[in-house]
């Protein structure tokens, strides 16, 4: 495990924590945990709220296999001793905090609830689904009363719409025969969140709190992003439900928990920025590294992005793609329609779409940057199982990078235990397409694997293109070799042309434009003969193109050699057709260039080096978010920023958690917030109210009446007629 040296050395904290030194250790032996004061409380503020978030480490998860190299192992793995330390720690936290949001709470009835009840706290517990013993709990003291609670089951994403209401199409998608069952399976993680609306006893102000625990795996960033989007939408709905004026005065919201996401991650940036390009995290574009995750956020603009304490630039991405490309003879197992069906074609050079070098540009050898689309996103690349050789050819006709499982790989998969398909998907950054339910159900199956209905390949193709947000470019059709997936390039050498003609037993025409695959040397040329393989393949490509248009697959660029296709007419035919199309609603989120939420969040901690410290991982996964327009941060809990600060005993690996002084592998974080009262209205107030100095119609009528009476009185005064 790589650990920055600055975490080991003693240093002054620059993360809003108190200064540490050689003799400054954490936690202190007694009393409240130290706080870092930031701002004084405004006199006009009607109330303040102090919130602590703490993953307490479920007793069922605390074992030698998951927590290695602990100097205090004898103490930590003694359940009775560790739980006693946990109750002491919770007691110390209640000395400073009104609300405690706890994650990984498993012994709720036996330990946690009796402890908090004795301390005068009420609570709400959201237990995870069957098969899991822990959950999320929220506790509050007597300054607050409960108005409403909700348990958010994040597995709802797998079979519901974006509003959280189950739909028929969503239910259909949960079947293991659904094309998107690979994504559905990835979403079923039994994660939960607890939502609570509290009311301040004195001021009667209300607050909505969310305590969440997201999926842990760094290879499933799209799952965590979808969970977060669903979560903030549910929080927004609950807050609006209990706000007296939800349009103009939504109650303040605090979001906290174990998000299993580092600062700068997709989830973290989504919450802070209010939006994110969700396409970058879609499982058909985003692939984890061996050591963590591969961030494609800045691919295409040359900017570097931090990943695992390193920087990944666009050059790194290109090198990675160059290393992983696998074109070769291993894929020459497509024998169903022989070589002539792979559209060797010939015609007069004048019939070629060579205007302004268009054809040469179209079939030029793909450069590394061709793996990145116009939006700076990695292009979708497929790996199909051995049974899908026909679909593989169709994808290549569309100019899509599609690799095929080899004979040997198929033999190992069906007769052995090794699934090379999974290894290739990860190594080559490809999306698996298969007809096998059993492959999809395997635990090691790559996320986002797509299940194809072999009985209806054409409709399945259109559905897959829509699901993955593929934009077809007709100018790139017929640029991939249908035999091996290599790039088709023009042959300029006359001798090479003659050799190809002789090999294929074709008529020799020195003026004919000839092309060949840069990998397997398969030759290609045009022909207008209706009976030629070239004409048959062009007809097939045209039919596939029309099918995609009817299904609503987007296109861009020139129609090239398919300019005879009436795009609008095909679109209209598709709108008139009624079909049973399965669709998972949350896939729409993964296709959004700007996936949004309605809050303006700020993190209580700008830069934490860690909140989770074990022998396998060190990083900041726990967060508290609030709206700075509604809250002023008064103070926050001190969080250690060096290993020496955690190493109370000054022994090797003494910083690892849990320990005999701290009961969990996560550190607690906390913040005290003061509610910002709404400012006074003015004449040009933009909130829609009526300022006090604006008179009503009745008041204005009364004022006019008094003015007329005064004028009449003045007119009847003695001497008024002289004027």
Coordinates of C-alpha atoms in Angstrom, one line a residue, residues 226-659:
X226 CA -26.5 6.5 -9.4
X227 CA -27.0 5.9 -5.7
X228 CA -26.0 9.5 -4.9
X229 CA -28.3 10.9 -7.5
X230 CA -31.2 8.8 -6.3
X231 CA -30.5 9.8 -2.7
X232 CA -30.4 13.6 -3.2
X233 CA -33.6 13.4 -5.2
X234 CA -35.3 11.5 -2.3
X235 CA -33.9 14.1 0.2
X236 CA -35.2 16.9 -2.0
X237 CA -38.7 15.3 -2.2
X238 CA -38.8 14.8 1.6
X239 CA -37.7 18.3 2.4
X240 CA -40.3 19.8 0.0
X241 CA -43.0 17.7 1.6
X242 CA -42.4 19.3 5.0
X243 CA -41.4 22.8 4.0
X244 CA -44.1 25.5 4.5
X245 CA -43.0 27.2 1.2
X246 CA -41.1 24.5 -0.7
X247 CA -40.7 26.7 -3.8
X248 CA -39.0 29.8 -2.3
X249 CA -38.1 28.5 1.2
X250 CA -36.9 24.9 1.2
X251 CA -35.8 23.8 4.6
X252 CA -32.1 23.4 5.1
X253 CA -30.5 20.0 4.4
X254 CA -27.5 18.3 5.8
X255 CA -26.1 15.2 3.9
X256 CA -23.5 13.0 5.6
X257 CA -22.2 9.5 5.9
X258 CA -19.7 7.0 4.5
X259 CA -19.8 7.7 0.7
X260 CA -16.8 5.4 0.0
X261 CA -15.6 8.2 -2.3
X262 CA -12.4 10.2 -2.1
X263 CA -12.3 14.0 -2.5
X264 CA -12.2 14.6 -6.3
X265 CA -14.1 11.5 -7.1
X266 CA -17.2 11.4 -9.3
X267 CA -19.5 11.4 -6.4
X268 CA -17.7 14.1 -4.5
X269 CA -17.5 16.4 -7.5
X270 CA -21.2 15.8 -8.3
X271 CA -22.3 16.8 -4.9
X272 CA -20.1 19.9 -4.7
X273 CA -20.5 21.2 -8.3
X274 CA -24.2 20.3 -8.6
X275 CA -23.7 18.5 -11.9
X276 CA -21.4 16.0 -13.7
X277 CA -20.9 14.4 -17.1
X278 CA -22.4 11.0 -16.2
X279 CA -21.3 9.5 -19.5
X280 CA -17.7 9.4 -18.2
X281 CA -18.6 7.0 -15.4
X282 CA -20.9 4.7 -17.5
X283 CA -19.6 1.1 -17.3
X284 CA -19.3 0.9 -21.0
X285 CA -16.7 3.7 -21.0
X286 CA -15.1 3.7 -17.6
X287 CA -12.8 0.8 -16.4
X288 CA -11.0 0.4 -13.1
X289 CA -7.2 0.1 -12.9
X290 CA -5.6 -3.0 -11.3
X291 CA -4.8 -0.8 -8.3
X292 CA -7.9 1.4 -8.2
X293 CA -9.9 3.4 -10.7
X294 CA -9.1 4.9 -14.1
X295 CA -10.3 8.5 -14.3
X296 CA -11.2 9.6 -17.8
X297 CA -12.5 13.0 -16.7
X298 CA -10.0 15.1 -18.5
X299 CA -9.3 12.8 -21.5
X300 CA -9.3 14.8 -24.7
X301 CA -8.3 18.3 -23.2
X302 CA -4.8 17.4 -22.2
X303 CA -5.4 18.1 -18.5
X304 CA -4.1 15.8 -15.9
X305 CA -6.3 14.3 -13.2
X306 CA -5.2 12.8 -9.9
X307 CA -5.7 9.0 -9.6
X308 CA -4.1 7.0 -6.8
X309 CA -1.6 9.8 -6.0
X310 CA -0.4 9.9 -9.6
X311 CA -1.5 12.0 -12.6
X312 CA -3.0 10.6 -15.8
X313 CA -2.9 12.7 -18.9
X314 CA -4.3 12.2 -22.3
X315 CA -0.9 10.8 -23.4
X316 CA -1.2 8.1 -20.7
X317 CA -4.6 7.2 -22.0
X318 CA -3.3 6.9 -25.6
X319 CA -0.5 4.7 -24.4
X320 CA -2.9 2.5 -22.5
X321 CA -5.2 2.1 -25.5
X322 CA -2.2 1.4 -27.8
X323 CA -1.0 -1.3 -25.4
X324 CA -4.4 -2.9 -25.1
X325 CA -5.5 -3.0 -28.7
X326 CA -5.8 -6.6 -29.9
X327 CA -6.1 -7.0 -33.6
X328 CA -4.8 -10.2 -35.1
X329 CA -5.2 -13.6 -36.7
X330 CA -6.8 -15.1 -33.6
X331 CA -10.1 -13.7 -34.6
X332 CA -10.2 -15.4 -38.0
X333 CA -12.8 -17.9 -36.8
X334 CA -15.7 -16.3 -38.6
X335 CA -16.4 -18.9 -41.2
X336 CA -20.1 -18.9 -41.6
X337 CA -20.3 -17.1 -44.9
X338 CA -16.7 -17.5 -46.2
X339 CA -14.4 -14.8 -47.3
X340 CA -16.5 -13.6 -50.2
X341 CA -19.3 -12.6 -47.8
X342 CA -16.9 -10.2 -46.3
X343 CA -17.6 -7.8 -49.2
X344 CA -14.5 -7.8 -51.4
X345 CA -15.8 -5.2 -53.8
X346 CA -14.7 -3.5 -57.0
X347 CA -15.9 -0.7 -59.3
X348 CA -14.7 2.3 -61.3
X349 CA -12.6 4.7 -59.4
X350 CA -14.9 7.6 -60.5
X351 CA -17.7 6.1 -58.4
X352 CA -15.8 6.3 -55.2
X353 CA -16.7 9.0 -52.7
X354 CA -13.2 10.5 -53.1
X355 CA -14.3 14.2 -53.1
X356 CA -11.8 16.3 -51.2
X357 CA -10.0 13.2 -50.0
X358 CA -13.1 12.1 -48.1
X359 CA -12.7 8.4 -48.7
X360 CA -9.0 8.4 -47.9
X361 CA -9.7 10.2 -44.6
X362 CA -12.5 7.8 -43.9
X363 CA -10.5 4.7 -44.2
X364 CA -7.2 6.0 -43.1
X365 CA -5.5 3.9 -40.4
X366 CA -7.0 4.8 -37.0
X367 CA -4.7 6.9 -34.9
X368 CA -4.6 6.6 -31.1
X369 CA -6.8 9.6 -30.7
X370 CA -9.6 7.8 -32.6
X371 CA -10.3 5.9 -29.4
X372 CA -11.5 9.2 -28.0
X373 CA -14.7 10.8 -29.4
X374 CA -15.5 14.5 -30.0
X375 CA -16.6 15.0 -26.4
X376 CA -13.3 13.7 -25.0
X377 CA -14.9 10.4 -24.0
X378 CA -13.4 7.0 -24.7
X379 CA -15.3 5.3 -27.5
X380 CA -17.3 2.3 -26.6
X381 CA -15.5 -0.9 -27.6
X382 CA -17.0 -4.4 -27.4
X383 CA -15.9 -7.9 -26.8
X384 CA -18.4 -10.5 -28.0
X385 CA -18.6 -14.2 -27.1
X386 CA -18.0 -16.8 -29.7
X387 CA -21.6 -17.3 -30.6
X388 CA -22.1 -13.7 -31.8
X389 CA -19.8 -13.7 -34.8
X390 CA -22.7 -12.3 -37.0
X391 CA -23.4 -9.4 -34.6
X392 CA -19.6 -8.8 -34.5
X393 CA -19.5 -8.3 -38.2
X394 CA -22.5 -5.9 -38.1
X395 CA -20.8 -3.8 -35.5
X396 CA -17.7 -3.6 -37.6
X397 CA -19.8 -2.6 -40.6
X398 CA -21.0 0.3 -38.5
X399 CA -17.4 1.3 -37.9
X400 CA -17.5 0.2 -34.2
X401 CA -14.5 -1.5 -32.6
X402 CA -15.7 -5.0 -31.9
X403 CA -13.5 -8.0 -30.9
X404 CA -14.6 -11.6 -30.8
X405 CA -13.8 -14.5 -28.4
X406 CA -11.4 -16.9 -30.0
X407 CA -11.8 -20.7 -30.4
X408 CA -9.3 -21.3 -27.6
X409 CA -10.9 -18.8 -25.3
X410 CA -14.3 -20.3 -25.9
X411 CA -12.9 -23.8 -25.1
X412 CA -11.4 -22.7 -21.9
X413 CA -14.6 -21.0 -20.8
X414 CA -16.9 -23.9 -21.6
X415 CA -14.7 -26.8 -20.6
X416 CA -12.4 -25.3 -18.1
X417 CA -12.7 -22.8 -15.2
X418 CA -10.9 -19.8 -16.8
X419 CA -13.0 -17.0 -18.3
X420 CA -10.5 -15.2 -20.6
X421 CA -13.4 -13.0 -21.7
X422 CA -13.4 -11.2 -18.4
X423 CA -9.7 -10.8 -18.4
X424 CA -9.7 -9.3 -21.9
X425 CA -12.6 -6.9 -21.1
X426 CA -10.6 -5.4 -18.2
X427 CA -7.2 -5.4 -20.0
X428 CA -8.6 -4.0 -23.3
X429 CA -11.2 -1.8 -21.7
X430 CA -14.1 -3.4 -23.6
X431 CA -17.8 -4.1 -22.8
X432 CA -18.8 -7.7 -22.7
X433 CA -21.7 -8.8 -25.0
X434 CA -22.9 -12.3 -24.5
X435 CA -25.8 -14.7 -24.9
X436 CA -25.0 -16.5 -21.7
X437 CA -27.0 -15.9 -18.5
X438 CA -24.5 -17.9 -16.6
X439 CA -21.7 -15.5 -17.5
X440 CA -23.8 -12.5 -16.4
X441 CA -24.5 -14.1 -13.0
X442 CA -20.9 -14.8 -12.2
X443 CA -19.5 -12.5 -9.4
X444 CA -16.4 -11.7 -11.4
X445 CA -18.4 -10.6 -14.5
X446 CA -17.4 -7.1 -15.5
X447 CA -20.0 -4.4 -14.6
X448 CA -22.2 -3.3 -17.5
X449 CA -22.1 -6.6 -19.4
X450 CA -24.8 -6.7 -22.0
X451 CA -27.1 -9.8 -22.5
X452 CA -28.1 -10.3 -26.2
X453 CA -31.1 -12.1 -27.4
X454 CA -29.7 -14.3 -30.1
X455 CA -33.2 -15.0 -31.6
X456 CA -33.6 -11.3 -32.5
X457 CA -30.2 -9.9 -33.2
X458 CA -31.3 -6.9 -35.2
X459 CA -33.6 -5.5 -32.5
X460 CA -31.0 -6.4 -29.9
X461 CA -28.4 -4.5 -31.8
X462 CA -30.5 -1.3 -31.9
X463 CA -31.4 -1.6 -28.2
X464 CA -27.7 -2.0 -27.3
X465 CA -26.7 1.1 -29.3
X466 CA -29.4 3.1 -27.6
X467 CA -28.4 1.9 -24.2
X468 CA -24.8 2.7 -24.6
X469 CA -25.5 6.1 -26.2
X470 CA -23.7 5.2 -29.5
X471 CA -23.8 8.0 -32.1
X472 CA -23.4 6.5 -35.5
X473 CA -21.2 8.2 -38.2
X474 CA -22.1 7.0 -41.7
X475 CA -18.8 8.3 -43.0
X476 CA -17.1 5.7 -40.8
X477 CA -19.2 2.7 -42.0
X478 CA -17.1 0.0 -43.6
X479 CA -13.8 1.2 -42.1
X480 CA -13.3 -1.9 -39.8
X481 CA -12.2 -5.2 -41.3
X482 CA -15.0 -7.7 -40.8
X483 CA -12.5 -10.5 -40.5
X484 CA -10.2 -9.3 -37.8
X485 CA -11.4 -5.8 -36.7
X486 CA -8.3 -4.1 -38.2
X487 CA -8.4 -0.8 -40.0
X488 CA -9.1 -0.7 -43.8
X489 CA -6.5 1.4 -45.7
X490 CA -6.0 2.3 -49.3
X491 CA -3.4 0.3 -51.3
X492 CA -1.2 2.7 -53.2
X493 CA 1.5 0.3 -54.4
X494 CA 0.8 -1.0 -57.9
X495 CA 2.7 -4.2 -57.3
X496 CA 0.7 -4.9 -54.1
X497 CA -2.5 -4.3 -56.1
X498 CA -1.5 -6.9 -58.7
X499 CA -0.6 -9.4 -56.0
X500 CA -4.0 -8.9 -54.3
X501 CA -5.8 -9.3 -57.6
X502 CA -3.9 -12.6 -58.3
X503 CA -4.6 -13.9 -54.9
X504 CA -8.4 -13.2 -55.1
X505 CA -8.5 -14.3 -58.8
X506 CA -10.1 -10.9 -59.6
X507 CA -9.9 -8.8 -62.8
X508 CA -6.9 -6.6 -62.9
X509 CA -7.6 -2.8 -63.4
X510 CA -4.7 -0.5 -62.6
X511 CA -7.1 2.4 -62.2
X512 CA -9.2 0.6 -59.6
X513 CA -9.0 1.8 -56.0
X514 CA -8.1 -1.1 -53.8
X515 CA -8.1 -1.3 -50.0
X516 CA -6.8 -3.9 -47.5
X517 CA -6.8 -4.6 -43.8
X518 CA -3.7 -3.3 -42.1
X519 CA -3.8 -6.4 -39.8
X520 CA -4.8 -9.4 -41.8
X521 CA -4.3 -8.0 -45.4
X522 CA -7.9 -8.9 -46.4
X523 CA -8.5 -7.0 -49.7
X524 CA -11.6 -4.9 -50.5
X525 CA -12.9 -3.0 -53.5
X526 CA -16.2 -1.7 -54.8
X527 CA -18.5 -3.3 -57.3
X528 CA -21.9 -2.2 -58.8
X529 CA -22.7 -5.8 -59.8
X530 CA -26.0 -6.6 -58.0
X531 CA -24.9 -10.2 -57.5
X532 CA -21.5 -9.3 -56.0
X533 CA -20.7 -9.7 -52.4
X534 CA -19.9 -6.0 -52.2
X535 CA -23.5 -5.2 -53.3
X536 CA -24.9 -7.7 -50.8
X537 CA -22.9 -6.2 -47.9
X538 CA -23.9 -2.7 -48.9
X539 CA -27.5 -3.8 -48.8
X540 CA -27.0 -5.3 -45.4
X541 CA -25.3 -2.2 -44.2
X542 CA -28.2 -0.1 -45.5
X543 CA -30.8 -2.3 -43.8
X544 CA -28.9 -2.1 -40.5
X545 CA -28.6 1.7 -40.9
X546 CA -32.4 2.0 -41.5
X547 CA -33.1 -0.2 -38.5
X548 CA -30.9 2.0 -36.3
X549 CA -32.7 5.1 -37.6
X550 CA -36.2 3.6 -36.8
X551 CA -35.0 2.8 -33.3
X552 CA -34.0 6.3 -32.7
X553 CA -30.2 5.8 -32.7
X554 CA -28.6 9.3 -33.2
X555 CA -26.3 10.0 -36.1
X556 CA -23.9 12.8 -37.0
X557 CA -21.9 13.9 -40.0
X558 CA -22.3 13.3 -43.7
X559 CA -24.3 10.3 -44.9
X560 CA -21.4 9.5 -47.3
X561 CA -22.3 6.6 -49.5
X562 CA -25.6 6.2 -47.8
X563 CA -26.9 9.6 -48.9
X564 CA -29.8 7.9 -50.7
X565 CA -31.4 7.0 -47.3
X566 CA -34.3 9.2 -46.3
X567 CA -33.5 9.8 -42.6
X568 CA -36.7 11.5 -41.6
X569 CA -38.9 8.9 -43.3
X570 CA -37.1 6.1 -41.5
X571 CA -37.5 8.0 -38.2
X572 CA -41.2 8.4 -38.8
X573 CA -41.6 4.7 -39.5
X574 CA -39.9 4.0 -36.2
X575 CA -42.3 6.4 -34.4
X576 CA -45.3 4.5 -35.9
X577 CA -44.0 1.1 -34.9
X578 CA -45.1 -0.2 -31.5
X579 CA -42.6 -2.5 -29.8
X580 CA -42.0 -4.0 -26.4
X581 CA -38.7 -2.3 -25.5
X582 CA -37.2 -2.9 -22.1
X583 CA -35.6 0.1 -20.6
X584 CA -34.0 0.7 -17.2
X585 CA -34.8 4.3 -16.3
X586 CA -31.5 5.1 -14.6
X587 CA -29.6 4.3 -17.8
X588 CA -30.9 7.7 -18.9
X589 CA -28.9 9.2 -16.1
X590 CA -25.7 7.6 -17.4
X591 CA -26.3 9.1 -20.8
X592 CA -26.5 12.7 -19.4
X593 CA -23.8 15.1 -20.3
X594 CA -24.9 17.2 -17.4
X595 CA -26.5 15.1 -14.6
X596 CA -27.8 17.6 -12.0
X597 CA -29.2 17.9 -8.5
X598 CA -31.0 20.8 -6.9
X599 CA -28.8 21.6 -3.9
X600 CA -25.8 23.9 -3.4
X601 CA -23.5 21.9 -1.2
X602 CA -20.2 22.7 0.5
X603 CA -18.1 20.1 2.3
X604 CA -17.4 20.6 6.0
X605 CA -13.8 19.4 5.4
X606 CA -11.9 20.8 2.4
X607 CA -9.0 18.4 2.3
X608 CA -8.8 15.5 4.7
X609 CA -5.8 13.1 4.2
X610 CA -7.8 10.2 5.6
X611 CA -10.9 9.1 7.6
X612 CA -10.3 5.4 7.0
X613 CA -6.9 3.9 8.0
X614 CA -6.2 0.1 7.6
X615 CA -3.2 -1.9 6.3
X616 CA -5.0 -2.2 2.9
X617 CA -6.3 1.3 2.4
X618 CA -5.8 4.9 3.6
X619 CA -8.2 7.6 2.3
X620 CA -11.0 10.1 3.1
X621 CA -14.3 8.4 2.5
X622 CA -16.6 10.1 5.1
X623 CA -18.1 13.5 4.3
X624 CA -20.6 16.1 5.6
X625 CA -22.3 18.4 3.1
X626 CA -24.4 21.5 3.8
X627 CA -25.7 24.6 2.0
X628 CA -23.5 27.6 2.8
X629 CA -26.4 29.9 1.8
X630 CA -28.4 28.6 4.7
X631 CA -25.7 27.5 7.2
X632 CA -22.7 29.2 8.8
X633 CA -20.1 26.7 9.9
X634 CA -19.0 27.6 13.5
X635 CA -16.7 24.7 14.3
X636 CA -15.8 21.2 13.3
X637 CA -14.3 18.1 15.0
X638 CA -10.6 17.8 14.9
X639 CA -9.5 14.9 12.6
X640 CA -5.9 13.7 12.8
X641 CA -3.8 14.4 9.7
X642 CA -0.7 12.4 10.4
X643 CA 0.0 8.8 11.4
X644 CA 2.1 9.9 14.3
X645 CA -0.9 11.6 15.8
X646 CA -2.8 8.3 15.7
X647 CA 0.1 6.2 17.1
X648 CA -0.5 6.7 20.8
X649 CA 1.9 3.8 21.8
X650 CA 4.7 4.8 19.3
X651 CA 5.0 1.3 18.0
X652 CA 5.3 0.0 14.4
X653 CA 2.0 0.1 12.6
X654 CA 0.5 1.8 15.7
X655 CA -1.5 4.2 13.5
X656 CA -3.7 1.4 12.1
X657 CA -7.3 1.3 13.1
X658 CA -9.1 0.0 15.1
X659 CA -7.0 0.2 18.2

